[in-house]
Coordinates of N, CA and C in Angstrom, one line a residue:
Q155 N 120.1 90.6 60.8 CA 119.1 90.0 59.9 C 119.8 89.1 58.9
R156 N 120.9 89.5 58.4 CA 121.6 88.6 57.4 C 122.1 87.3 58.1
V157 N 122.6 87.4 59.3 CA 123.0 86.2 60.1 C 121.8 85.3 60.2
L158 N 120.7 85.8 60.6 CA 119.5 85.0 60.8 C 119.0 84.4 59.5
E159 N 119.3 85.1 58.4 CA 118.9 84.5 57.1 C 119.8 83.5 56.6
H160 N 121.1 83.6 56.8 CA 122.1 82.7 56.2 C 122.9 81.8 57.1
C161 N 122.8 81.9 58.4 CA 123.5 81.1 59.3 C 122.9 79.7 59.4
D162 N 123.8 78.7 59.1 CA 123.3 77.3 59.2 C 123.5 76.6 60.5
D163 N 124.4 77.2 61.3 CA 124.7 76.6 62.6 C 123.5 76.9 63.6
P164 N 122.8 75.8 64.1 CA 121.7 76.0 65.0 C 122.1 76.7 66.3
K165 N 123.3 76.4 66.8 CA 123.7 77.0 68.1 C 123.9 78.6 67.9
T166 N 124.5 79.0 66.8 CA 124.7 80.4 66.6 C 123.3 81.1 66.3
Q167 N 122.4 80.4 65.6 CA 121.1 80.9 65.3 C 120.4 81.1 66.6
Q168 N 120.5 80.2 67.6 CA 119.8 80.3 68.8 C 120.3 81.4 69.7
I169 N 121.6 81.6 69.7 CA 122.3 82.7 70.4 C 121.8 84.0 69.9
M170 N 121.7 84.1 68.6 CA 121.2 85.4 67.9 C 119.8 85.6 68.3
M171 N 119.0 84.5 68.2 CA 117.5 84.7 68.5 C 117.3 85.1 69.9
D172 N 118.1 84.5 70.8 CA 117.9 84.8 72.3 C 118.2 86.3 72.5
E173 N 119.3 86.8 71.8 CA 119.6 88.2 71.9 C 118.5 89.1 71.4
V174 N 117.9 88.7 70.2 CA 116.8 89.5 69.6 C 115.6 89.5 70.6
L175 N 115.3 88.3 71.1 CA 114.1 88.3 71.9 C 114.3 89.0 73.3
Q176 N 115.5 89.1 73.7 CA 115.8 89.8 75.0 C 115.6 91.3 74.8
S177 N 115.8 91.8 73.6 CA 115.8 93.2 73.3 C 114.7 93.7 72.4
V178 N 113.6 93.0 72.3 CA 112.5 93.3 71.4 C 112.1 94.7 71.4
C179 N 111.8 95.3 72.6 CA 111.3 96.6 72.7 C 112.3 97.7 72.2
L180 N 113.5 97.5 72.6 CA 114.6 98.4 72.2 C 114.8 98.3 70.7
L181 N 114.9 97.1 70.1 CA 115.1 96.9 68.7 C 113.9 97.5 67.9
A182 N 112.7 97.3 68.4 CA 111.5 97.7 67.6 C 111.5 99.2 67.4
T183 N 112.0 100.0 68.4 CA 112.0 101.4 68.3 C 113.3 102.0 67.6
D184 N 114.2 101.1 67.2 CA 115.4 101.5 66.6 C 115.3 101.6 65.1
Q185 N 115.9 102.6 64.5 CA 115.8 102.8 63.0 C 116.3 101.6 62.2
Y186 N 117.3 100.8 62.8 CA 117.7 99.6 62.1 C 117.2 98.3 62.7
G187 N 117.2 98.3 64.0 CA 116.8 97.1 64.8 C 115.4 96.7 64.4
N188 N 114.5 97.6 64.1 CA 113.1 97.3 63.8 C 113.0 96.3 62.6
Y189 N 114.0 96.3 61.7 CA 114.0 95.4 60.5 C 114.3 94.0 61.0
V190 N 115.1 93.8 62.0 CA 115.4 92.5 62.5 C 114.2 91.9 63.2
V191 N 113.4 92.7 63.9 CA 112.2 92.2 64.6 C 111.2 91.9 63.5
Q192 N 111.0 92.7 62.5 CA 110.1 92.5 61.4 C 110.4 91.2 60.7
H193 N 111.7 91.0 60.5 CA 112.2 89.8 59.8 C 111.8 88.5 60.6
V194 N 112.0 88.6 61.9 CA 111.6 87.4 62.8 C 110.1 87.2 62.7
M195 N 109.3 88.3 62.8 CA 107.9 88.2 62.7 C 107.4 87.5 61.4
E196 N 108.1 87.8 60.3 CA 107.8 87.3 59.0 C 108.3 85.9 58.8
H197 N 109.5 85.6 59.2 CA 110.2 84.4 58.8 C 110.5 83.5 60.0
G198 N 110.2 83.9 61.2 CA 110.6 83.1 62.4 C 109.7 82.0 62.7
K199 N 110.0 81.2 63.7 CA 109.2 80.1 64.1 C 108.0 80.6 64.9
P200 N 106.9 79.9 64.9 CA 105.7 80.4 65.7 C 106.0 80.8 67.1
H201 N 106.8 80.1 67.8 CA 107.1 80.4 69.2 C 107.9 81.7 69.3
E202 N 108.7 82.0 68.3 CA 109.5 83.2 68.3 C 108.6 84.4 68.0
R203 N 107.7 84.2 67.1 CA 106.7 85.3 66.8 C 105.9 85.6 68.1
S204 N 105.4 84.5 68.8 CA 104.6 84.7 70.0 C 105.4 85.4 71.1
A205 N 106.7 85.1 71.2 CA 107.6 85.7 72.2 C 107.7 87.2 71.9
I206 N 107.8 87.6 70.7 CA 107.9 89.0 70.3 C 106.6 89.7 70.7
I207 N 105.5 89.1 70.3 CA 104.2 89.8 70.6 C 104.0 89.9 72.1
E208 N 104.3 88.8 72.8 CA 104.2 88.8 74.3 C 105.0 90.0 74.9
K209 N 106.2 90.3 74.4 CA 107.0 91.4 74.9 C 106.3 92.8 74.6
L210 N 105.6 92.8 73.5 CA 105.0 94.1 73.1 C 103.6 94.4 73.7
I211 N 103.0 93.3 74.2 CA 101.6 93.5 74.8 C 101.8 94.5 76.0
G212 N 100.8 95.4 76.0 CA 100.8 96.4 77.1 C 101.4 97.7 76.6
Q213 N 102.0 97.7 75.4 CA 102.5 99.0 74.9 C 102.2 99.1 73.4
I214 N 101.2 98.5 73.0 CA 100.8 98.5 71.5 C 100.5 99.9 71.0
V215 N 99.7 100.6 71.8 CA 99.3 102.0 71.4 C 100.5 102.9 71.3
Q216 N 101.4 102.9 72.3 CA 102.5 103.7 72.3 C 103.5 103.3 71.2
M217 N 103.7 102.0 71.0 CA 104.6 101.6 69.9 C 104.0 101.9 68.6
S218 N 102.7 101.9 68.4 CA 102.1 102.3 67.1 C 102.3 103.7 66.8
Q219 N 102.6 104.6 67.8 CA 102.8 106.0 67.5 C 104.3 106.3 67.3
Q220 N 105.1 105.3 67.3 CA 106.5 105.5 67.1 C 106.9 105.1 65.6
K221 N 107.7 105.9 65.0 CA 108.0 105.7 63.5 C 108.4 104.3 63.2
F222 N 109.4 103.7 63.9 CA 109.9 102.4 63.5 C 109.1 101.3 64.1
A223 N 108.7 101.5 65.3 CA 107.9 100.4 66.0 C 106.6 100.2 65.4
S224 N 106.0 101.2 64.8 CA 104.7 101.0 64.1 C 104.7 100.0 63.0
N225 N 105.9 99.9 62.3 CA 106.0 98.8 61.3 C 106.1 97.4 61.9
V226 N 106.7 97.3 63.1 CA 106.8 96.1 63.8 C 105.3 95.7 64.2
I227 N 104.6 96.6 64.8 CA 103.2 96.3 65.2 C 102.4 95.8 64.0
E228 N 102.5 96.4 62.8 CA 101.8 96.0 61.6 C 102.2 94.5 61.3
K229 N 103.5 94.2 61.4 CA 103.9 92.8 61.2 C 103.3 91.8 62.2
C230 N 103.2 92.3 63.4 CA 102.5 91.5 64.5 C 101.1 91.2 64.1
L231 N 100.4 92.2 63.5 CA 99.0 92.0 63.1 C 98.9 91.0 61.9
S232 N 99.9 91.1 61.0 CA 99.9 90.3 59.8 C 100.3 88.8 60.1
F233 N 101.3 88.6 61.0 CA 101.8 87.3 61.2 C 101.5 86.7 62.5
G234 N 100.8 87.4 63.4 CA 100.4 86.8 64.7 C 99.3 85.8 64.4
N235 N 99.1 84.9 65.3 CA 97.9 84.0 65.2 C 96.6 84.7 65.6
P236 N 95.5 84.1 65.3 CA 94.2 84.8 65.6 C 94.0 85.2 67.0
V237 N 94.5 84.4 68.0 CA 94.4 84.7 69.4 C 95.2 85.9 69.7
E238 N 96.4 86.0 69.2 CA 97.3 87.1 69.4 C 96.8 88.4 68.8
R239 N 96.2 88.2 67.6 CA 95.7 89.4 66.9 C 94.5 89.9 67.7
Q240 N 93.7 89.0 68.3 CA 92.6 89.5 69.1 C 93.1 90.3 70.3
I241 N 94.1 89.8 70.9 CA 94.7 90.5 72.1 C 95.2 91.9 71.6
L242 N 95.9 92.0 70.5 CA 96.4 93.3 70.0 C 95.3 94.2 69.7
I243 N 94.3 93.7 69.0 CA 93.1 94.6 68.7 C 92.4 95.0 69.9
G244 N 92.2 94.1 70.9 CA 91.6 94.4 72.2 C 92.3 95.6 72.9
E245 N 93.6 95.5 72.8 CA 94.4 96.6 73.5 C 94.2 97.9 72.8
M246 N 94.1 97.9 71.5 CA 93.9 99.1 70.7 C 92.6 99.7 70.9
L247 N 91.6 98.8 71.1 CA 90.2 99.3 71.3 C 89.9 99.8 72.7
G248 N 90.7 99.3 73.7 CA 90.4 99.7 75.0 C 89.0 99.2 75.4
S249 N 88.4 99.8 76.4 CA 87.1 99.3 76.8 C 86.0 99.9 75.9
T250 N 84.9 99.3 75.9 CA 83.8 99.7 74.9 C 83.3 101.1 75.2
E251 N 83.3 101.6 76.4 CA 82.8 102.9 76.7 C 83.7 104.0 76.1
E252 N 85.0 103.7 76.2 CA 85.9 104.8 75.7 C 86.7 104.3 74.5
S253 N 86.7 105.1 73.5 CA 87.5 104.7 72.3 C 88.7 105.7 72.2
E254 N 89.2 106.1 73.3 CA 90.3 107.0 73.4 C 91.5 106.5 72.6
H255 N 92.0 105.2 72.9 CA 93.1 104.7 72.2 C 92.9 104.7 70.7
L256 N 91.8 104.2 70.3 CA 91.6 104.1 68.8 C 91.5 105.5 68.2
E257 N 90.9 106.4 68.9 CA 90.8 107.8 68.4 C 92.2 108.4 68.2
V258 N 93.0 108.3 69.3 CA 94.3 108.8 69.2 C 95.1 108.2 68.1
M259 N 95.0 106.9 67.9 CA 95.7 106.2 66.9 C 95.3 106.6 65.5
M260 N 94.0 106.9 65.3 CA 93.5 107.2 64.0 C 94.0 108.6 63.5
K261 N 94.3 109.5 64.5 CA 94.8 110.8 64.2 C 96.3 110.9 64.1
D262 N 97.0 109.8 64.5 CA 98.5 109.9 64.6 C 99.1 109.6 63.2
Q263 N 100.2 110.2 63.0 CA 100.9 110.1 61.7 C 101.4 108.7 61.4
F264 N 101.7 107.9 62.5 CA 102.2 106.5 62.3 C 101.1 105.5 62.6
A265 N 100.4 105.7 63.7 CA 99.5 104.8 64.2 C 98.3 104.6 63.3
N266 N 98.0 105.6 62.5 CA 96.8 105.5 61.5 C 97.1 104.3 60.6
Y267 N 98.3 104.0 60.3 CA 98.6 102.9 59.4 C 98.4 101.6 60.1
V268 N 98.6 101.6 61.4 CA 98.4 100.4 62.2 C 96.9 100.1 62.2
V269 N 96.1 101.1 62.4 CA 94.6 101.0 62.4 C 94.2 100.5 61.0
Q270 N 94.7 101.0 59.9 CA 94.4 100.5 58.6 C 94.8 99.0 58.5
K271 N 95.9 98.6 59.0 CA 96.4 97.2 59.0 C 95.4 96.3 59.8
V272 N 94.9 96.9 60.9 CA 93.9 96.1 61.7 C 92.7 95.8 60.8
L273 N 92.2 96.8 60.1 CA 91.0 96.6 59.3 C 91.3 95.6 58.2
E274 N 92.5 95.5 57.8 CA 92.9 94.6 56.7 C 93.1 93.1 57.2
T275 N 93.5 93.0 58.5 CA 93.9 91.7 59.0 C 92.8 91.0 59.9
C276 N 91.9 91.8 60.4 CA 90.9 91.3 61.4 C 89.8 90.4 60.7
D277 N 89.1 89.7 61.5 CA 88.0 88.9 61.0 C 86.8 89.7 60.8
D278 N 85.7 89.2 60.2 CA 84.5 90.0 59.9 C 83.9 90.5 61.1
Q279 N 83.8 89.7 62.2 CA 83.2 90.1 63.4 C 84.0 91.3 64.1
Q280 N 85.3 91.2 64.1 CA 86.1 92.3 64.6 C 86.0 93.5 63.8
R281 N 85.9 93.3 62.5 CA 85.8 94.5 61.5 C 84.5 95.3 61.8
E282 N 83.4 94.5 62.0 CA 82.1 95.2 62.3 C 82.2 96.0 63.6
A283 N 82.8 95.5 64.6 CA 83.0 96.2 65.9 C 83.9 97.4 65.8
I284 N 84.9 97.3 65.0 CA 85.9 98.4 64.8 C 85.3 99.5 64.0
L285 N 84.6 99.1 62.9 CA 83.9 100.1 62.0 C 82.9 100.9 62.8
T286 N 82.1 100.2 63.7 CA 81.1 100.9 64.5 C 81.8 101.9 65.3
R287 N 82.9 101.6 65.9 CA 83.7 102.5 66.8 C 84.2 103.7 66.0
I288 N 84.8 103.4 64.8 CA 85.4 104.4 63.9 C 84.3 105.3 63.4
K289 N 83.2 104.8 63.0 CA 82.1 105.6 62.4 C 81.7 106.8 63.3
A290 N 81.8 106.6 64.6 CA 81.4 107.6 65.6 C 82.4 108.8 65.5
H291 N 83.5 108.6 64.9 CA 84.5 109.7 64.8 C 84.8 110.2 63.4
L292 N 84.0 109.7 62.4 CA 84.4 110.1 61.1 C 84.4 111.6 60.8
N293 N 83.4 112.3 61.2 CA 83.4 113.7 61.0 C 84.6 114.5 61.6
T294 N 85.0 114.1 62.8 CA 86.1 114.6 63.4 C 87.4 114.3 62.7
L295 N 87.5 113.0 62.2 CA 88.7 112.5 61.5 C 88.9 113.3 60.2
K296 N 87.9 113.8 59.6 CA 88.0 114.5 58.3 C 88.9 115.8 58.5
K297 N 89.0 116.3 59.8 CA 89.7 117.5 60.0 C 91.2 117.3 60.3
Y298 N 91.6 116.0 60.4 CA 93.0 115.7 60.6 C 93.6 115.1 59.4
T299 N 94.8 115.5 59.1 CA 95.6 115.0 58.0 C 95.6 113.5 57.9
Y300 N 96.0 112.9 59.1 CA 96.1 111.4 59.1 C 94.8 110.7 59.3
G301 N 93.9 111.4 59.9 CA 92.5 110.8 60.0 C 91.8 110.6 58.7
K302 N 92.2 111.4 57.7 CA 91.6 111.3 56.4 C 91.9 109.9 55.7
H303 N 93.1 109.4 56.1 CA 93.4 108.0 55.6 C 92.4 107.0 56.1
I304 N 92.0 107.1 57.3 CA 91.1 106.2 57.9 C 89.7 106.4 57.3
V305 N 89.3 107.6 57.1 CA 88.0 107.9 56.4 C 87.9 107.3 55.1
A306 N 89.0 107.4 54.3 CA 89.0 106.8 52.9 C 88.9 105.3 53.0
R307 N 89.7 104.7 54.0 CA 89.7 103.3 54.1 C 88.3 102.7 54.5
V308 N 87.6 103.4 55.4 CA 86.3 103.0 55.9 C 85.3 103.2 54.8
E309 N 85.3 104.3 54.0 CA 84.4 104.4 52.9 C 84.6 103.3 51.9
K310 N 85.8 102.9 51.7 CA 86.1 101.8 50.7 C 85.6 100.5 51.2
L311 N 85.8 100.2 52.5 CA 85.2 99.0 53.1 C 83.7 98.9 53.1
V312 N 83.1 100.1 53.4 CA 81.6 100.1 53.5 C 81.1 99.9 52.1
A313 N 81.7 100.6 51.1 CA 81.2 100.4 49.7 C 81.4 99.0 49.2
A314 N 82.5 98.4 49.6 CA 82.8 97.0 49.2 C 81.8 96.0 49.8
G315 N 81.4 96.3 51.1 CA 80.5 95.5 51.8 C 79.1 95.6 51.2
E316 N 78.7 96.8 50.8 CA 77.4 97.1 50.2 C 77.3 96.4 48.9
K317 N 78.4 96.5 48.1 CA 78.5 95.9 46.8 C 78.3 94.3 46.9
R318 N 79.0 93.8 47.9 CA 78.9 92.3 48.2 C 77.5 91.9 48.5
L319 N 76.8 92.8 49.2 CA 75.4 92.5 49.6 C 74.4 92.9 48.6
G320 N 74.9 93.5 47.5 CA 74.0 93.8 46.4 C 73.2 95.1 46.6
L321 N 73.7 96.0 47.5 CA 73.0 97.2 47.9 C 73.6 98.4 47.0
Q322 N 72.8 99.4 46.9 CA 73.3 100.6 46.2 C 74.3 101.3 47.2
P323 N 75.4 101.7 46.6 CA 76.4 102.4 47.5 C 75.9 103.7 48.1
S324 N 76.1 103.8 49.4 CA 75.7 105.1 50.1 C 76.9 105.8 50.6
R325 N 76.7 107.1 50.9 CA 77.8 107.9 51.4 C 77.9 107.6 52.9
V326 N 79.1 107.3 53.4 CA 79.3 107.1 54.8 C 79.2 108.4 55.6
L327 N 79.7 109.4 54.9 CA 79.7 110.8 55.5 C 78.7 111.7 54.9
P328 N 78.1 112.6 55.6 CA 77.2 113.6 55.0 C 78.1 114.6 54.3
E329 N 77.6 115.1 53.2 CA 78.4 116.1 52.4 C 78.5 117.4 53.3
D330 N 79.7 118.1 53.1 CA 79.9 119.3 53.9 C 79.0 120.4 53.4

């Protein structure tokens, strides 16, 4: 990471970047390597960011459930372009009939943060679709330690949306 930050030689920079891009999946799951991938997502060139996201597509849900890689996935959501973000979100949602991926992620100790990041980084249309899917699981989520984070985030979003529309705040969840 320091070499990428401070190296002025374009040839050395390229050699380093090639190495990083060749080992994205391995680095993303490593306790130290994940910082290098996050650094490239945050400060790299658009084509380098895209190359990282391309390598991770197909394993977003599994990576989100991994302690170090989940941080990398969050950076992908924050720094990917709108098309890439749509692909990542699509993978997390799975098909409309089954919300298995999303449900698993919401209950997971690491992936729940990725779901929260999705809600933070998605556009309004995506947010509506995701909230609809999440609302179906709210009562179940209340029973899970990590699901409670999602419940709190959804209630906050719903309250903010109602306030923006000039409506009286309502409870998303029925009282127990």
